[in-house]
Short mmCIF file of C-alpha atoms and ligand atoms in Angstrom, two decimals:
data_model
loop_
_atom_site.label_atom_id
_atom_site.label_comp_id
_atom_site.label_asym_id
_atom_site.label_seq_id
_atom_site.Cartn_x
_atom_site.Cartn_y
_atom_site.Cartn_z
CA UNK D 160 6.40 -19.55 3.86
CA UNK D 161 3.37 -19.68 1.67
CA UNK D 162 2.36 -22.32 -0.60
CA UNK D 163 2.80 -21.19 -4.37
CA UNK D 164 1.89 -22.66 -7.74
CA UNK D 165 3.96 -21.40 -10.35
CA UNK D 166 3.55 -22.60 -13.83
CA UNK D 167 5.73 -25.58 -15.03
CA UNK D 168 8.03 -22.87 -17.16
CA UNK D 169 8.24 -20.02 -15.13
CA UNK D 170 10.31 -17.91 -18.52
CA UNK D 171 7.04 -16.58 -19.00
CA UNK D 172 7.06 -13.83 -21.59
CA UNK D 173 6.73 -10.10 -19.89
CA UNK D 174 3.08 -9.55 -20.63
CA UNK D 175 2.47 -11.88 -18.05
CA UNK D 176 4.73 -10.77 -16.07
CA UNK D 177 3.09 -9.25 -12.49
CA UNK D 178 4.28 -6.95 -10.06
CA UNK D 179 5.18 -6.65 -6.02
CA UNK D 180 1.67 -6.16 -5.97
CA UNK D 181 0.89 -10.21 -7.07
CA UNK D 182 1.98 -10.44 -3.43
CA UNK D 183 -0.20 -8.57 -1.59
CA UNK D 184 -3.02 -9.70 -3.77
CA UNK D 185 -1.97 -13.66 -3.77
CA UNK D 186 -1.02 -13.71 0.25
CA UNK D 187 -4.72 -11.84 0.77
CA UNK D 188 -6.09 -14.41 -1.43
CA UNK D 189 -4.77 -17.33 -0.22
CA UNK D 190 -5.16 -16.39 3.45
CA UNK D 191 -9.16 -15.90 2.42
CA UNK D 192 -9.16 -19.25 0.27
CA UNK D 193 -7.66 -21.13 3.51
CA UNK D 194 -10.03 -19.41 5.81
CA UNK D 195 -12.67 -20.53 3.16
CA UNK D 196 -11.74 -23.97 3.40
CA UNK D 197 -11.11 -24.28 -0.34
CA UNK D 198 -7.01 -24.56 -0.33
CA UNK D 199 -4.36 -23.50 -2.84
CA UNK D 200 -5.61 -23.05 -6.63
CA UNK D 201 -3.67 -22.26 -9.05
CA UNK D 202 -3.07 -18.40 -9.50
CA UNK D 203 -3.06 -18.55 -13.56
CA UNK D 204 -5.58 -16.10 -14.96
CA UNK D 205 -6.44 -13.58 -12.08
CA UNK D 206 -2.80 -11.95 -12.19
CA UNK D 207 -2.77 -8.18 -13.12
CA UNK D 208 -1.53 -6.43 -16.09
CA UNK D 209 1.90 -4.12 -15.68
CA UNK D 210 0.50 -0.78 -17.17
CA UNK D 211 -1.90 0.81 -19.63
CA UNK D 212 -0.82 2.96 -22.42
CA UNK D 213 0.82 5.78 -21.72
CA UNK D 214 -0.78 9.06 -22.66
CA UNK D 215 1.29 12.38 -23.40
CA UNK D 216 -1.73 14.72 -24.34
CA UNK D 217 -4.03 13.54 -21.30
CA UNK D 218 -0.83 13.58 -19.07
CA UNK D 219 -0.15 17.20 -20.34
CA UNK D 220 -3.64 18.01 -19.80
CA UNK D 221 -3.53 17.82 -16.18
CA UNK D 222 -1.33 18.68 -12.76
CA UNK D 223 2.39 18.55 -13.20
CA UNK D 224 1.91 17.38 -9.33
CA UNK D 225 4.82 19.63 -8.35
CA UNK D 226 4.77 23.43 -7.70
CA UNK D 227 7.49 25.94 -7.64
CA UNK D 228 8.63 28.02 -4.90
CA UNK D 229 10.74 31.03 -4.93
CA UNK D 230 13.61 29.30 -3.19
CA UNK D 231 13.24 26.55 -6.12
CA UNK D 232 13.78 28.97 -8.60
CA UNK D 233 17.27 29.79 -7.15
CA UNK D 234 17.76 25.98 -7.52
CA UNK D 235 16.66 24.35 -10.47
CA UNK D 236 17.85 23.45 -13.18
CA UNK D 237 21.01 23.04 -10.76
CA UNK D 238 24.48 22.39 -12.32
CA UNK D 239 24.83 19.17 -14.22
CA UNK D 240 28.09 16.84 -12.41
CA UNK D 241 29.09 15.71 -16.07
CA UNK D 242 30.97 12.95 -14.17
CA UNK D 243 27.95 10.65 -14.98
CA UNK D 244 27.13 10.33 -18.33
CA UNK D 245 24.20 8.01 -20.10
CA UNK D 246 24.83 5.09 -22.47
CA UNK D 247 21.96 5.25 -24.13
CA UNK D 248 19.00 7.79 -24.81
CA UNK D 249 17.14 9.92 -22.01
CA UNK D 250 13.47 8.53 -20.85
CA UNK D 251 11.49 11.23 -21.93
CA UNK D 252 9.75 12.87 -19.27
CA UNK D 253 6.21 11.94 -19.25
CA UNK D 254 6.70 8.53 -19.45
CA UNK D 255 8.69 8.29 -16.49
CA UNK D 256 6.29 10.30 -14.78
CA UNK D 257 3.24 7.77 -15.57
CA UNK D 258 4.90 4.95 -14.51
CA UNK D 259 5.71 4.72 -11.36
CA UNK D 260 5.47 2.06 -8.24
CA UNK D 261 4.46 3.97 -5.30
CA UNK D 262 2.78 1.60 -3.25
CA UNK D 263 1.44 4.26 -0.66
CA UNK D 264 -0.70 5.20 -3.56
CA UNK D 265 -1.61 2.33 -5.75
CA UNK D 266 -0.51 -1.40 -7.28
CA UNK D 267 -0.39 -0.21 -10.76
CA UNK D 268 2.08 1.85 -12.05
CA UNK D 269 -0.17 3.75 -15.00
CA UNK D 270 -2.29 5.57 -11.88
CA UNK D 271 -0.11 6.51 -9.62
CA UNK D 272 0.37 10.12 -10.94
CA UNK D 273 -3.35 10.44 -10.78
CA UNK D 274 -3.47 9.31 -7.52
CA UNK D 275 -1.14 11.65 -5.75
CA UNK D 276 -3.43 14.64 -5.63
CA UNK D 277 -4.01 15.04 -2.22
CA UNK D 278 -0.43 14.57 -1.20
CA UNK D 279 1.47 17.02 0.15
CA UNK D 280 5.22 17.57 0.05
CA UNK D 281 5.64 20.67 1.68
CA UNK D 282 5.53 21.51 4.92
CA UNK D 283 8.06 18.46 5.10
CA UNK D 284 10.56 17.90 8.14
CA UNK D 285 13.16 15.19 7.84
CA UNK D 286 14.37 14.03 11.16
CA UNK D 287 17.93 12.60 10.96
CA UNK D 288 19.25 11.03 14.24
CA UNK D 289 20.70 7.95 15.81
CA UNK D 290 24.34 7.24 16.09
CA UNK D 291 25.58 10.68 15.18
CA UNK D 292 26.96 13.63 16.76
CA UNK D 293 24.79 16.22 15.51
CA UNK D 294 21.61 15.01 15.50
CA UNK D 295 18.97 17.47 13.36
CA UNK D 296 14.98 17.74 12.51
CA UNK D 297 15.52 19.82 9.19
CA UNK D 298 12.94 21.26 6.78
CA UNK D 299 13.27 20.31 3.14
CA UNK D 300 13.73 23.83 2.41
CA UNK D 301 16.13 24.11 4.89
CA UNK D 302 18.28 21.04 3.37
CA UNK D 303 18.09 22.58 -0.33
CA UNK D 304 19.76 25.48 1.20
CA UNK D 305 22.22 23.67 3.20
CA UNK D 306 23.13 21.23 0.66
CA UNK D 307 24.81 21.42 -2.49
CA UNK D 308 22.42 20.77 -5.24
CA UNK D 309 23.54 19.13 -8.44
CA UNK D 310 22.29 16.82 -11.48
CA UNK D 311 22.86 13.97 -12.56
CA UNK D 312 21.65 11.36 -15.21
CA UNK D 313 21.55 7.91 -14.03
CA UNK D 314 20.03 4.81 -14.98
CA UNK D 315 17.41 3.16 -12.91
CA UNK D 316 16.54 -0.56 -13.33
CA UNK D 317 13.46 -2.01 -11.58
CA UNK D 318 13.81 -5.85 -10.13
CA UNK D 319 10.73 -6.42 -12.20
CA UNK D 320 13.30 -5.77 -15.31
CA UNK D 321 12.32 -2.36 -16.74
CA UNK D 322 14.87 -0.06 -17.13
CA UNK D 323 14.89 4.17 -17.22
CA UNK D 324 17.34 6.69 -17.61
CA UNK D 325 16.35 9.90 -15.71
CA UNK D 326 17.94 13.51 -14.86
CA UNK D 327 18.24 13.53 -11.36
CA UNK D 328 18.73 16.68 -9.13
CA UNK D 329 19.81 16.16 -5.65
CA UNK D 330 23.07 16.10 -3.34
CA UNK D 331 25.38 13.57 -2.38
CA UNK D 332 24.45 11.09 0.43
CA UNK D 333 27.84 12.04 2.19
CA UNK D 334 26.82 15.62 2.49
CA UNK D 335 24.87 14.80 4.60
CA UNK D 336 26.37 12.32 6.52
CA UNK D 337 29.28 14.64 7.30
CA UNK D 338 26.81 17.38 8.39
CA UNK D 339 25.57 15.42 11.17
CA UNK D 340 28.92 13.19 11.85
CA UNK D 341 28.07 9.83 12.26
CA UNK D 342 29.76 7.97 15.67
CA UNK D 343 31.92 5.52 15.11
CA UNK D 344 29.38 2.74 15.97
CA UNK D 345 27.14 3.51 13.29
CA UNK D 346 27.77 0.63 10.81
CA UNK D 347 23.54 0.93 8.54
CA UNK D 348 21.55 4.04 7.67
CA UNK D 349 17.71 3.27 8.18
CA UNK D 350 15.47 5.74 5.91
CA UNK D 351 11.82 5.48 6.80
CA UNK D 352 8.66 7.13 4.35
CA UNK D 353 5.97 9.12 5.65
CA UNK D 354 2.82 7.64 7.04
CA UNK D 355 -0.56 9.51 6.50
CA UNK D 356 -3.32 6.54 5.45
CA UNK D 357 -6.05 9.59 4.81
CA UNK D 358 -4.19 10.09 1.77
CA UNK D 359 -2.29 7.22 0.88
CA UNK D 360 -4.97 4.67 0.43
CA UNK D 361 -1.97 1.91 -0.07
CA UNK D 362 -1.38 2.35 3.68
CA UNK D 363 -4.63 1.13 4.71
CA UNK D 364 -4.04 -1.96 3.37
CA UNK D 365 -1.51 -5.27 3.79
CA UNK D 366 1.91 -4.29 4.35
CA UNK D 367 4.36 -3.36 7.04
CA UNK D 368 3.76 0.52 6.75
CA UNK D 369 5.52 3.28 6.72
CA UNK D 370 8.04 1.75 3.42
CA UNK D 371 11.40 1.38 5.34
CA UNK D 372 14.85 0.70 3.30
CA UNK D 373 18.74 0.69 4.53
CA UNK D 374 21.76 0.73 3.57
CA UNK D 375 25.42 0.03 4.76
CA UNK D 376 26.95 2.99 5.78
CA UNK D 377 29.89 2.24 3.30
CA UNK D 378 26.93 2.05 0.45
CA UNK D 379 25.69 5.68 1.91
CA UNK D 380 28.55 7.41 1.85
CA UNK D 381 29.67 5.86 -2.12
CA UNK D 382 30.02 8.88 -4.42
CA UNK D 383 26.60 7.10 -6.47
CA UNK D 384 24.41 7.62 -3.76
CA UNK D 385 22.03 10.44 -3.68
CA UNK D 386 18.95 12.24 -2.30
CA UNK D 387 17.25 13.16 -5.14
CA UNK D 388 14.74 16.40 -4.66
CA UNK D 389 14.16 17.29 -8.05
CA UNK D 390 14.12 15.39 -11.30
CA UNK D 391 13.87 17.10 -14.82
CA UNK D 392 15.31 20.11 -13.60
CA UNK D 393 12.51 21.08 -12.05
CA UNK D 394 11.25 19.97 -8.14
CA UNK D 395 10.39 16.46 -7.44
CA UNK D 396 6.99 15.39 -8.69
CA UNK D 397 5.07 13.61 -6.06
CA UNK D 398 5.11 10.85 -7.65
CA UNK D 399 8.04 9.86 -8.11
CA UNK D 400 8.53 11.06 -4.15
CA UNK D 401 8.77 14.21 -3.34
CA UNK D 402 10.00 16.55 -2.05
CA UNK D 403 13.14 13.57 -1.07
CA UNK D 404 14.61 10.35 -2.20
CA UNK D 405 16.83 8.19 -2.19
CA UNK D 406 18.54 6.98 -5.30
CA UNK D 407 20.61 4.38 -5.49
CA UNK D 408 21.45 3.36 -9.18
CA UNK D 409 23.33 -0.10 -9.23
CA UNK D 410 20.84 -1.35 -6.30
CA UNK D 411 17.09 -2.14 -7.79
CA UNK D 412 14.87 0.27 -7.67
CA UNK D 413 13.12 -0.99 -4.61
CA UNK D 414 15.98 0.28 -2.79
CA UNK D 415 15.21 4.38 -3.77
CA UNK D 416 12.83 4.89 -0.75
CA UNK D 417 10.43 7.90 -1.94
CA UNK D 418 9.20 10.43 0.20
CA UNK D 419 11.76 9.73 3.48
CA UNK D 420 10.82 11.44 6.76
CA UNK D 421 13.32 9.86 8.56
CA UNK D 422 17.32 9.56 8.52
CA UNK D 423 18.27 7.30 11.60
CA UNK D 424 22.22 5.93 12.00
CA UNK D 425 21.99 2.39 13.40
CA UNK D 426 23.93 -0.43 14.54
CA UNK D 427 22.27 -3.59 13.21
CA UNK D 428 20.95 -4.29 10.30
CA UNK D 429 17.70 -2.55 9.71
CA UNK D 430 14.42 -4.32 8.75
CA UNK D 431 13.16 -3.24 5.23
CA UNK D 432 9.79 -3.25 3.75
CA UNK D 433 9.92 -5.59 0.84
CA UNK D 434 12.66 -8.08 2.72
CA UNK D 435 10.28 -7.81 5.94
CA UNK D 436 7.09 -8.64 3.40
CA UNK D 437 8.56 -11.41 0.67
CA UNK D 438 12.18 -12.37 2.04
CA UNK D 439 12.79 -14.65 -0.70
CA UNK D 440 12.32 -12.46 -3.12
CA UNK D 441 13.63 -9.39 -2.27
CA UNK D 442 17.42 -9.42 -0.23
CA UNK D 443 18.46 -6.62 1.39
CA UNK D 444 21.65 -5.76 -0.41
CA UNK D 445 19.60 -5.71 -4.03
CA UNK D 446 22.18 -5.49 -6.03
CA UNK D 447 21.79 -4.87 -10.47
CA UNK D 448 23.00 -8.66 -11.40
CA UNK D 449 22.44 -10.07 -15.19
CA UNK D 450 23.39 -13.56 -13.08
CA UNK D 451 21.29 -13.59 -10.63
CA UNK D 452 17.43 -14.31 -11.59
CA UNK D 453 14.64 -13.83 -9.79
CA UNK D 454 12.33 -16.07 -8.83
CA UNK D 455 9.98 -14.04 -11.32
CA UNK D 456 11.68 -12.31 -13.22
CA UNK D 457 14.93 -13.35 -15.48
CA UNK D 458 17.40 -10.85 -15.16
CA UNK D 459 19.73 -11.16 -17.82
CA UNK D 460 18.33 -8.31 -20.04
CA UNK D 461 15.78 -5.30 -19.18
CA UNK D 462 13.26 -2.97 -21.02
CA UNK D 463 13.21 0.30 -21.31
CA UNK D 464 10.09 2.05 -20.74
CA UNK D 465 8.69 4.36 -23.45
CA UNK D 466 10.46 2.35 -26.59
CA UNK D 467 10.26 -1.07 -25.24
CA UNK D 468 14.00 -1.98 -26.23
CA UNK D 469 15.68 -4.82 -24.80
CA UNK D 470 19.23 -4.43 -23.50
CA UNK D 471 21.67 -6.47 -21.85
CA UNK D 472 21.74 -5.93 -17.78
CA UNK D 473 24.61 -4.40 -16.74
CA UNK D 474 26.01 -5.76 -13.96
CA UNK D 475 25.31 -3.07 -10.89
CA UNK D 476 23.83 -1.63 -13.63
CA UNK D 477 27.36 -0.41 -15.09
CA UNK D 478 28.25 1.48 -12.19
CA UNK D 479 31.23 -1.40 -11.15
CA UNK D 480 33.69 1.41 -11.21
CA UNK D 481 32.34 2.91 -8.15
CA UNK D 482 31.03 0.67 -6.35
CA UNK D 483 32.19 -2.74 -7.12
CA UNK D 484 35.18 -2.58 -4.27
CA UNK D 485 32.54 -2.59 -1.84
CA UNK D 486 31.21 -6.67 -3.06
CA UNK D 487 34.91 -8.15 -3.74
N1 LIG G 739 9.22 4.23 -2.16
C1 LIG G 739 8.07 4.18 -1.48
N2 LIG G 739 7.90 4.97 -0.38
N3 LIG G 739 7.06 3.35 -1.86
C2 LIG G 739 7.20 2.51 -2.93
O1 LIG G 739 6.25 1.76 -3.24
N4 LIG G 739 8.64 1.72 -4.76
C3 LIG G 739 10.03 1.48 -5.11
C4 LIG G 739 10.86 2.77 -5.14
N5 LIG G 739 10.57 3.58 -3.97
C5 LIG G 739 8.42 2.55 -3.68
C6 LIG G 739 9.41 3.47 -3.26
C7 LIG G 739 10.19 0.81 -6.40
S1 LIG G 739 9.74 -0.85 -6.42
C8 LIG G 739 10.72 1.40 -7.51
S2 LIG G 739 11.08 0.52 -8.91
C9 LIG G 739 10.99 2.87 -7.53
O2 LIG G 739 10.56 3.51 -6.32
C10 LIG G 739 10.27 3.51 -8.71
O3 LIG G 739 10.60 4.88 -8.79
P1 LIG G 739 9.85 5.80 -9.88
O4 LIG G 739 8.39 5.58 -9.73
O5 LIG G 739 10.26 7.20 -9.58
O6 LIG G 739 10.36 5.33 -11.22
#
């Protein structure tokens, strides 16, 4: 494992806070510095800023980065599952939609939606396969005709301890697990993001590309989890990962895989990106826990983007009801 300096009190307030992105930058860094001769130096001074202000006239001045078809007009805004309700008020829209981590794309989150241009979510085939009976290579427009489409608000809470609440639209996880019948042997769900380096400039760089995440199959098939294609009510901007995602809302956000080409039903435990690139940071089960801080980041409370308010964590974010069986 690398050699870090920290700084004697790591509670450091959150404007000094850094991203995954610290990472890449500080394992780059110190692999030149030792191939330089020079060492470890402390990091203090060079780390990054979170964001830049967030603009709603330049934002509305420009690409929505999402376009509608006629099939998405039959879909959206789909039926809201009032089974899922918010405890607090709505992120409004374009502040969720400038700040975003999308790797692929960039290591700041105020650039990404500028950044996605050349990206596109359509064509898009999703291969699901593996362990199952009926394995299937499915268009998205295909799935949004196949699967029931529904919204639903949802919190989201980032390991780096910002917090949104978002309108979701998407269908249940088990949907589609019971359309291509897992076998019996399948015990993880490995979802793997699309790879195209001529437009994602991310992927050129440090990392263990295409973005992989997993889940248990008892996690997949939990009433919570969804694949989200559309947000809003409206399709999903690419940004935040169209034209599918997962969402997964008492797991940090690292978990909700954007942009998934791939559905495979596994045995083992799969490898995921951010485990396979920090492993003590990042676990694999990622759980929302107010107890649990990490290394970077102290996870007893969380900000919301947009106002900046500071609320307790919830522990799995408040969704214990459904979920919390499956950690006893
Ligand atoms: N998916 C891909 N393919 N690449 C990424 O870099 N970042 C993750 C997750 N999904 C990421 C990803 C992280 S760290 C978070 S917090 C959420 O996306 C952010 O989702 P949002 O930008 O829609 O808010």
């Amino acid at each position: 494992m690398a050699h870090i300096i920290l700084p004697p009190d790591w509670r450091i307030p959150e404007r000094h806070i850094t991203p995954e992105s610290w990472y890449w930058q500080s394992v780059s860094r110190r692999t030149c510095l030792k191939l330089m001769g020079l060492g470890t130096l402390a990091l203090t001074g060079w780390l990054p800023g979170c964001s830049g202000p967030v603009n709603e006239q330049e934002f509305a001045r420009n690409p929505q980065h999402y376009e509608w078809t006629d099939l998405d007009r039959t879909i959206y805004p789909a039926p809201r599952n009032p089974t899922f309700t918010l405890d607090r008020p709505m992120t409004p829209e374009h502040i969720a939609a400038q700040y975003n981590n999308f790797y692929e794309f960039s290591q700041a989150k105020d650039d990404v939606w500028k950044r996605v241009t050349a990206f596109e979510p359509r064509p898009w085939d999703i291969r699901i396969h593996g362990l199952v009976h009926k394995p299937r290579t499915v268009s998205i427009d295909d799935l949004l005709r196949t699967m029931p489409i529904e919204e639903r608000t949802y919190r989201l809470r980032c390991v780096e301890a910002w917090a949104m609440a978002v309108p979701w639209s998407g269908f249940p996880f088990k949907a589609l697990i019971d359309w291509v019948q897992p076998l019996s042997t399948a015990r993880f769900v490995r979802l793997t993001a699309f790879y195209n380096p001529s437009v994602a400039m991310g992927q050129r760089g440090y990392g263990p590309w295409p973005y992989t995440e997993g889940l248990t199959m008892a996690e997949a098939a939990n009433e919570l989890t969804l694949l989200a294609t559309g947000i809003y009510g409206h399709p999903l901007p690419k940004q935040h990962g169209a034209p599918l995602r997962l969402v997964t809302p008492w797991k940090y956000g690292y978990k909700s895989i954007k942009s998934v080409v791939d559905i495979e039903f596994v045995r083992e435990q799969p490898a995921t990106f951010w485990n396979t690139l920090v492993p003590w940071e990042y676990d694999f089960q990622a759980n929302v826990n107010p107890a649990v801080p990490h290394p970077r980041w102290l996870q007893e409370t969380e900000r919301m983007i947009g106002t900046n308010e500071r609320r307790p964590t919830l522990y799995l974010n408040g969704y214990e009801p459904w979920v919390g069986t499956l950690y006893t």
